[in-house]
């Protein structure tokens, strides 16, 4: 049964999912999103839709030596309010999935507040899932990076996608990580999905395959 459920969740994700990645020009209260990507997966058909775009923000790219995005790149980029209608259409009826969802959701909701839009509810977090499933552990020293980082997990699990400090690569790697969990821990993924509300929807009623 578990093997069948794992295949089901991997190939037909039961809930429609929207994997999100954002790149920002900092981490503080004045930080802005400078790139966003969403990979949507339809729960019925498995069809994939992708949106990725630079975002002008306040024009500051921040640590360009990390993400490779410069102030010049942002000058002609669209504003968040110009991108949001397309993103909003894609995520309708989807559960949003992110790695370190507290940060991504905080950044997205800050941008939504600036343009007078409603905030998004909690996302499903693959980093939290990694800790709960034993793939990551808390920091054990001040100079030791947490093994819950997306890149660390991608290497350790042999995922075919890896984050590159760009929004689309992060979203794609988040999807690969979720699919790994769905294959190897299907019942845990079902339980996690049951507690998350799709955008403008109700809590997912996950339909399990019947033997």
PDB file of C-alpha atoms in Angstrom:
ATOM      1  CA  UNK A   1       0.000   0.000   0.000  1.00  0.00           C
ATOM      2  CA  UNK A   2       2.749   2.472   0.933  1.00  0.00           C
ATOM      3  CA  UNK A   3       4.665   1.783  -2.262  1.00  0.00           C
ATOM      4  CA  UNK A   4       1.507   2.366  -4.291  1.00  0.00           C
ATOM      5  CA  UNK A   5       0.762   5.563  -2.374  1.00  0.00           C
ATOM      6  CA  UNK A   6       4.304   6.798  -2.913  1.00  0.00           C
ATOM      7  CA  UNK A   7       3.975   6.301  -6.653  1.00  0.00           C
ATOM      8  CA  UNK A   8       0.574   7.989  -6.609  1.00  0.00           C
ATOM      9  CA  UNK A   9       1.846  11.057  -4.782  1.00  0.00           C
ATOM     10  CA  UNK A  10       4.930  11.315  -6.962  1.00  0.00           C
ATOM     11  CA  UNK A  11       3.121  11.047 -10.290  1.00  0.00           C
ATOM     12  CA  UNK A  12      -0.267  12.535  -9.324  1.00  0.00           C
ATOM     13  CA  UNK A  13       0.340  14.868  -6.368  1.00  0.00           C
ATOM     14  CA  UNK A  14      -3.289  14.623  -5.090  1.00  0.00           C
ATOM     15  CA  UNK A  15      -3.308  18.309  -4.214  1.00  0.00           C
ATOM     16  CA  UNK A  16      -2.405  20.901  -6.810  1.00  0.00           C
ATOM     17  CA  UNK A  17       0.914  22.323  -5.688  1.00  0.00           C
ATOM     18  CA  UNK A  18       2.764  25.578  -6.353  1.00  0.00           C
ATOM     19  CA  UNK A  19       6.475  25.471  -5.544  1.00  0.00           C
ATOM     20  CA  UNK A  20       7.780  28.965  -4.922  1.00  0.00           C
ATOM     21  CA  UNK A  21      11.239  30.483  -4.779  1.00  0.00           C
ATOM     22  CA  UNK A  22      12.252  34.077  -4.153  1.00  0.00           C
ATOM     23  CA  UNK A  23      15.535  35.940  -4.306  1.00  0.00           C
ATOM     24  CA  UNK A  24      15.874  39.050  -2.170  1.00  0.00           C
ATOM     25  CA  UNK A  25      18.254  41.960  -1.716  1.00  0.00           C
ATOM     26  CA  UNK A  26      18.599  41.322   2.000  1.00  0.00           C
ATOM     27  CA  UNK A  27      17.032  39.748   5.061  1.00  0.00           C
ATOM     28  CA  UNK A  28      15.875  42.694   7.176  1.00  0.00           C
ATOM     29  CA  UNK A  29      12.552  44.466   7.427  1.00  0.00           C
ATOM     30  CA  UNK A  30      13.403  46.689   4.448  1.00  0.00           C
ATOM     31  CA  UNK A  31      14.468  43.804   2.182  1.00  0.00           C
ATOM     32  CA  UNK A  32      12.685  43.443  -1.146  1.00  0.00           C
ATOM     33  CA  UNK A  33      12.029  40.593  -3.554  1.00  0.00           C
ATOM     34  CA  UNK A  34      14.176  40.968  -6.679  1.00  0.00           C
ATOM     35  CA  UNK A  35      13.219  37.664  -8.335  1.00  0.00           C
ATOM     36  CA  UNK A  36      10.287  35.282  -7.999  1.00  0.00           C
ATOM     37  CA  UNK A  37       9.511  31.909  -9.540  1.00  0.00           C
ATOM     38  CA  UNK A  38       6.533  29.577  -9.205  1.00  0.00           C
ATOM     39  CA  UNK A  39       6.296  26.029 -10.560  1.00  0.00           C
ATOM     40  CA  UNK A  40       2.670  24.902 -10.504  1.00  0.00           C
ATOM     41  CA  UNK A  41       1.709  21.222 -10.723  1.00  0.00           C
ATOM     42  CA  UNK A  42      -1.916  20.343 -11.430  1.00  0.00           C
ATOM     43  CA  UNK A  43      -3.153  17.658  -9.029  1.00  0.00           C
ATOM     44  CA  UNK A  44      -5.447  16.049 -11.605  1.00  0.00           C
ATOM     45  CA  UNK A  45      -3.360  16.049 -14.763  1.00  0.00           C
ATOM     46  CA  UNK A  46       0.201  16.504 -13.496  1.00  0.00           C
ATOM     47  CA  UNK A  47       0.627  19.362 -15.974  1.00  0.00           C
ATOM     48  CA  UNK A  48       3.273  21.915 -15.031  1.00  0.00           C
ATOM     49  CA  UNK A  49       3.115  25.712 -15.402  1.00  0.00           C
ATOM     50  CA  UNK A  50       6.064  27.972 -14.640  1.00  0.00           C
ATOM     51  CA  UNK A  51       6.428  31.690 -13.977  1.00  0.00           C
ATOM     52  CA  UNK A  52       9.779  33.338 -13.355  1.00  0.00           C
ATOM     53  CA  UNK A  53      10.682  37.006 -13.411  1.00  0.00           C
ATOM     54  CA  UNK A  54      13.035  39.591 -12.020  1.00  0.00           C
ATOM     55  CA  UNK A  55      11.295  42.166  -9.831  1.00  0.00           C
ATOM     56  CA  UNK A  56      12.349  45.809  -9.738  1.00  0.00           C
ATOM     57  CA  UNK A  57      11.672  46.288  -6.012  1.00  0.00           C
ATOM     58  CA  UNK A  58      13.433  49.472  -4.868  1.00  0.00           C
ATOM     59  CA  UNK A  59      16.146  49.081  -7.496  1.00  0.00           C
ATOM     60  CA  UNK A  60      18.769  47.716  -5.102  1.00  0.00           C
ATOM     61  CA  UNK A  61      20.069  44.264  -5.986  1.00  0.00           C
ATOM     62  CA  UNK A  62      21.878  43.714  -2.711  1.00  0.00           C
ATOM     63  CA  UNK A  63      24.632  41.048  -2.599  1.00  0.00           C
ATOM     64  CA  UNK A  64      24.999  40.599  -6.370  1.00  0.00           C
ATOM     65  CA  UNK A  65      28.125  38.493  -5.806  1.00  0.00           C
ATOM     66  CA  UNK A  66      25.822  35.843  -4.320  1.00  0.00           C
ATOM     67  CA  UNK A  67      22.896  35.742  -6.747  1.00  0.00           C
ATOM     68  CA  UNK A  68      24.412  37.389  -9.817  1.00  0.00           C
ATOM     69  CA  UNK A  69      21.602  39.956 -10.159  1.00  0.00           C
ATOM     70  CA  UNK A  70      22.762  43.565 -10.579  1.00  0.00           C
ATOM     71  CA  UNK A  71      21.112  46.960 -10.222  1.00  0.00           C
ATOM     72  CA  UNK A  72      21.275  47.256 -14.016  1.00  0.00           C
ATOM     73  CA  UNK A  73      19.276  44.028 -14.360  1.00  0.00           C
ATOM     74  CA  UNK A  74      16.519  45.470 -12.191  1.00  0.00           C
ATOM     75  CA  UNK A  75      16.122  48.801 -13.990  1.00  0.00           C
ATOM     76  CA  UNK A  76      13.948  47.300 -16.728  1.00  0.00           C
ATOM     77  CA  UNK A  77      12.344  44.613 -14.547  1.00  0.00           C
ATOM     78  CA  UNK A  78       8.595  44.788 -13.833  1.00  0.00           C
ATOM     79  CA  UNK A  79       7.216  45.901 -10.495  1.00  0.00           C
ATOM     80  CA  UNK A  80       5.766  43.290  -8.141  1.00  0.00           C
ATOM     81  CA  UNK A  81       2.276  44.654  -8.722  1.00  0.00           C
ATOM     82  CA  UNK A  82       2.714  44.031 -12.461  1.00  0.00           C
ATOM     83  CA  UNK A  83       3.742  40.405 -11.935  1.00  0.00           C
ATOM     84  CA  UNK A  84       1.311  39.499  -9.183  1.00  0.00           C
ATOM     85  CA  UNK A  85      -1.856  39.046 -11.302  1.00  0.00           C
ATOM     86  CA  UNK A  86      -0.188  36.275 -13.309  1.00  0.00           C
ATOM     87  CA  UNK A  87       1.255  34.652 -10.193  1.00  0.00           C
ATOM     88  CA  UNK A  88      -2.106  34.896  -8.444  1.00  0.00           C
ATOM     89  CA  UNK A  89      -3.871  33.136 -11.314  1.00  0.00           C
ATOM     90  CA  UNK A  90      -1.340  30.296 -11.270  1.00  0.00           C
ATOM     91  CA  UNK A  91      -1.565  29.621  -7.519  1.00  0.00           C
ATOM     92  CA  UNK A  92      -5.378  29.631  -7.336  1.00  0.00           C
ATOM     93  CA  UNK A  93      -6.513  26.336  -5.816  1.00  0.00           C
ATOM     94  CA  UNK A  94      -2.918  25.290  -5.138  1.00  0.00           C
ATOM     95  CA  UNK A  95      -1.091  24.536  -1.912  1.00  0.00           C
ATOM     96  CA  UNK A  96       2.053  26.696  -1.892  1.00  0.00           C
ATOM     97  CA  UNK A  97       5.240  24.820  -1.054  1.00  0.00           C
ATOM     98  CA  UNK A  98       8.521  26.498  -0.109  1.00  0.00           C
ATOM     99  CA  UNK A  99      11.787  25.695   1.596  1.00  0.00           C
ATOM    100  CA  UNK A 100      12.029  27.861   4.729  1.00  0.00           C
ATOM    101  CA  UNK A 101       8.466  28.999   4.206  1.00  0.00           C
ATOM    102  CA  UNK A 102       8.585  31.519   7.046  1.00  0.00           C
ATOM    103  CA  UNK A 103      11.081  33.639   5.134  1.00  0.00           C
ATOM    104  CA  UNK A 104       9.505  33.268   1.689  1.00  0.00           C
ATOM    105  CA  UNK A 105       6.004  33.911   3.013  1.00  0.00           C
ATOM    106  CA  UNK A 106       7.184  36.946   4.994  1.00  0.00           C
ATOM    107  CA  UNK A 107       8.801  38.420   1.891  1.00  0.00           C
ATOM    108  CA  UNK A 108       5.807  37.737  -0.382  1.00  0.00           C
ATOM    109  CA  UNK A 109       3.330  39.068   2.163  1.00  0.00           C
ATOM    110  CA  UNK A 110       5.410  42.224   2.652  1.00  0.00           C
ATOM    111  CA  UNK A 111       5.189  42.887  -1.081  1.00  0.00           C
ATOM    112  CA  UNK A 112       1.449  42.146  -1.078  1.00  0.00           C
ATOM    113  CA  UNK A 113       0.924  44.583   1.796  1.00  0.00           C
ATOM    114  CA  UNK A 114       2.719  47.310  -0.192  1.00  0.00           C
ATOM    115  CA  UNK A 115       0.246  46.947  -3.062  1.00  0.00           C
ATOM    116  CA  UNK A 116      -2.851  46.547  -0.889  1.00  0.00           C
ATOM    117  CA  UNK A 117      -3.418  42.830  -1.512  1.00  0.00           C
ATOM    118  CA  UNK A 118      -4.408  40.210   1.053  1.00  0.00           C
ATOM    119  CA  UNK A 119      -1.650  38.187   2.674  1.00  0.00           C
ATOM    120  CA  UNK A 120      -1.171  34.513   1.858  1.00  0.00           C
ATOM    121  CA  UNK A 121      -1.760  31.802   4.490  1.00  0.00           C
ATOM    122  CA  UNK A 122       0.855  29.318   5.662  1.00  0.00           C
ATOM    123  CA  UNK A 123       2.776  27.355   3.056  1.00  0.00           C
ATOM    124  CA  UNK A 124       3.861  23.726   3.242  1.00  0.00           C
ATOM    125  CA  UNK A 125       7.527  23.823   4.252  1.00  0.00           C
ATOM    126  CA  UNK A 126       9.982  21.237   2.924  1.00  0.00           C
ATOM    127  CA  UNK A 127      12.610  22.375   5.430  1.00  0.00           C
ATOM    128  CA  UNK A 128      10.280  21.610   8.340  1.00  0.00           C
ATOM    129  CA  UNK A 129       9.490  18.267   6.740  1.00  0.00           C
ATOM    130  CA  UNK A 130      13.213  17.503   6.430  1.00  0.00           C
ATOM    131  CA  UNK A 131      13.682  18.009  10.168  1.00  0.00           C
ATOM    132  CA  UNK A 132      10.587  16.011  11.091  1.00  0.00           C
ATOM    133  CA  UNK A 133      11.619  13.109   8.845  1.00  0.00           C
ATOM    134  CA  UNK A 134      15.178  13.043  10.159  1.00  0.00           C
ATOM    135  CA  UNK A 135      16.946  14.336   7.046  1.00  0.00           C
ATOM    136  CA  UNK A 136      18.188  17.445   8.857  1.00  0.00           C
ATOM    137  CA  UNK A 137      19.360  18.241  12.366  1.00  0.00           C
ATOM    138  CA  UNK A 138      19.679  21.422  14.435  1.00  0.00           C
ATOM    139  CA  UNK A 139      22.938  23.331  14.522  1.00  0.00           C
ATOM    140  CA  UNK A 140      25.382  21.861  17.011  1.00  0.00           C
ATOM    141  CA  UNK A 141      27.916  24.721  16.996  1.00  0.00           C
ATOM    142  CA  UNK A 142      28.091  28.443  16.196  1.00  0.00           C
ATOM    143  CA  UNK A 143      30.157  27.900  13.037  1.00  0.00           C
ATOM    144  CA  UNK A 144      28.357  24.852  11.704  1.00  0.00           C
ATOM    145  CA  UNK A 145      25.770  25.345   8.989  1.00  0.00           C
ATOM    146  CA  UNK A 146      22.426  23.633   9.424  1.00  0.00           C
ATOM    147  CA  UNK A 147      22.007  20.540   7.304  1.00  0.00           C
ATOM    148  CA  UNK A 148      18.442  21.666   6.630  1.00  0.00           C
ATOM    149  CA  UNK A 149      19.625  24.016   3.893  1.00  0.00           C
ATOM    150  CA  UNK A 150      18.159  23.246   0.491  1.00  0.00           C
ATOM    151  CA  UNK A 151      21.561  22.847  -1.148  1.00  0.00           C
ATOM    152  CA  UNK A 152      22.823  20.507   1.578  1.00  0.00           C
ATOM    153  CA  UNK A 153      19.750  18.315   1.248  1.00  0.00           C
ATOM    154  CA  UNK A 154      19.975  18.255  -2.555  1.00  0.00           C
ATOM    155  CA  UNK A 155      23.558  16.979  -2.407  1.00  0.00           C
ATOM    156  CA  UNK A 156      22.935  14.491   0.386  1.00  0.00           C
ATOM    157  CA  UNK A 157      19.869  12.992  -1.292  1.00  0.00           C
ATOM    158  CA  UNK A 158      21.347  13.006  -4.792  1.00  0.00           C
ATOM    159  CA  UNK A 159      18.619  15.209  -6.260  1.00  0.00           C
ATOM    160  CA  UNK A 160      18.923  16.028  -9.948  1.00  0.00           C
ATOM    161  CA  UNK A 161      18.259  19.735  -9.349  1.00  0.00           C
ATOM    162  CA  UNK A 162      20.271  22.065  -7.122  1.00  0.00           C
ATOM    163  CA  UNK A 163      19.688  25.629  -5.867  1.00  0.00           C
ATOM    164  CA  UNK A 164      21.884  28.319  -7.418  1.00  0.00           C
ATOM    165  CA  UNK A 165      20.712  31.402  -5.475  1.00  0.00           C
ATOM    166  CA  UNK A 166      18.175  32.010  -8.246  1.00  0.00           C
ATOM    167  CA  UNK A 167      14.434  31.781  -7.724  1.00  0.00           C
ATOM    168  CA  UNK A 168      13.600  29.201 -10.405  1.00  0.00           C
ATOM    169  CA  UNK A 169      16.369  26.805  -9.379  1.00  0.00           C
ATOM    170  CA  UNK A 170      15.181  27.052  -5.764  1.00  0.00           C
ATOM    171  CA  UNK A 171      11.562  26.318  -6.753  1.00  0.00           C
ATOM    172  CA  UNK A 172      12.599  23.368  -8.923  1.00  0.00           C
ATOM    173  CA  UNK A 173      14.811  21.933  -6.178  1.00  0.00           C
ATOM    174  CA  UNK A 174      12.015  22.386  -3.648  1.00  0.00           C
ATOM    175  CA  UNK A 175       9.804  20.331  -5.961  1.00  0.00           C
ATOM    176  CA  UNK A 176      12.440  17.594  -6.269  1.00  0.00           C
ATOM    177  CA  UNK A 177      12.797  17.466  -2.486  1.00  0.00           C
ATOM    178  CA  UNK A 178       9.034  17.234  -2.008  1.00  0.00           C
ATOM    179  CA  UNK A 179       8.850  14.408  -4.549  1.00  0.00           C
ATOM    180  CA  UNK A 180      11.601  12.556  -2.689  1.00  0.00           C
ATOM    181  CA  UNK A 181       9.583  12.819   0.519  1.00  0.00           C
ATOM    182  CA  UNK A 182       6.412  11.740  -1.308  1.00  0.00           C
ATOM    183  CA  UNK A 183       8.147   8.637  -2.626  1.00  0.00           C
ATOM    184  CA  UNK A 184       9.834   7.587   0.600  1.00  0.00           C
ATOM    185  CA  UNK A 185       7.421   8.937   3.251  1.00  0.00           C
ATOM    186  CA  UNK A 186       3.978   9.022   1.575  1.00  0.00           C
ATOM    187  CA  UNK A 187       1.884   8.853   4.741  1.00  0.00           C
ATOM    188  CA  UNK A 188       3.821  11.761   6.293  1.00  0.00           C
ATOM    189  CA  UNK A 189       3.303  13.852   3.155  1.00  0.00           C
ATOM    190  CA  UNK A 190      -0.428  13.075   3.185  1.00  0.00           C
ATOM    191  CA  UNK A 191      -0.651  14.192   6.814  1.00  0.00           C
ATOM    192  CA  UNK A 192       1.270  17.393   6.048  1.00  0.00           C
ATOM    193  CA  UNK A 193      -0.998  18.228   3.119  1.00  0.00           C
ATOM    194  CA  UNK A 194      -4.117  17.698   5.213  1.00  0.00           C
ATOM    195  CA  UNK A 195      -3.086  20.588   7.449  1.00  0.00           C
ATOM    196  CA  UNK A 196      -2.518  23.156   4.684  1.00  0.00           C
ATOM    197  CA  UNK A 197      -5.154  25.314   3.031  1.00  0.00           C
ATOM    198  CA  UNK A 198      -4.959  25.902  -0.742  1.00  0.00           C
ATOM    199  CA  UNK A 199      -5.125  29.507  -1.920  1.00  0.00           C
ATOM    200  CA  UNK A 200      -8.791  30.573  -1.702  1.00  0.00           C
ATOM    201  CA  UNK A 201      -9.762  27.009  -0.856  1.00  0.00           C
ATOM    202  CA  UNK A 202     -10.440  24.614   1.989  1.00  0.00           C
ATOM    203  CA  UNK A 203      -8.112  22.105   3.626  1.00  0.00           C
ATOM    204  CA  UNK A 204      -7.217  19.394   1.151  1.00  0.00           C
ATOM    205  CA  UNK A 205      -9.190  16.174   1.337  1.00  0.00           C
ATOM    206  CA  UNK A 206      -6.523  13.771   0.114  1.00  0.00           C
ATOM    207  CA  UNK A 207      -7.935  10.838  -1.839  1.00  0.00           C
ATOM    208  CA  UNK A 208      -5.807   7.764  -1.208  1.00  0.00           C
ATOM    209  CA  UNK A 209      -5.549   5.025  -3.837  1.00  0.00           C
ATOM    210  CA  UNK A 210      -7.540   1.872  -3.197  1.00  0.00           C
ATOM    211  CA  UNK A 211      -5.935  -1.566  -3.488  1.00  0.00           C
TER     212      UNK A 211
END
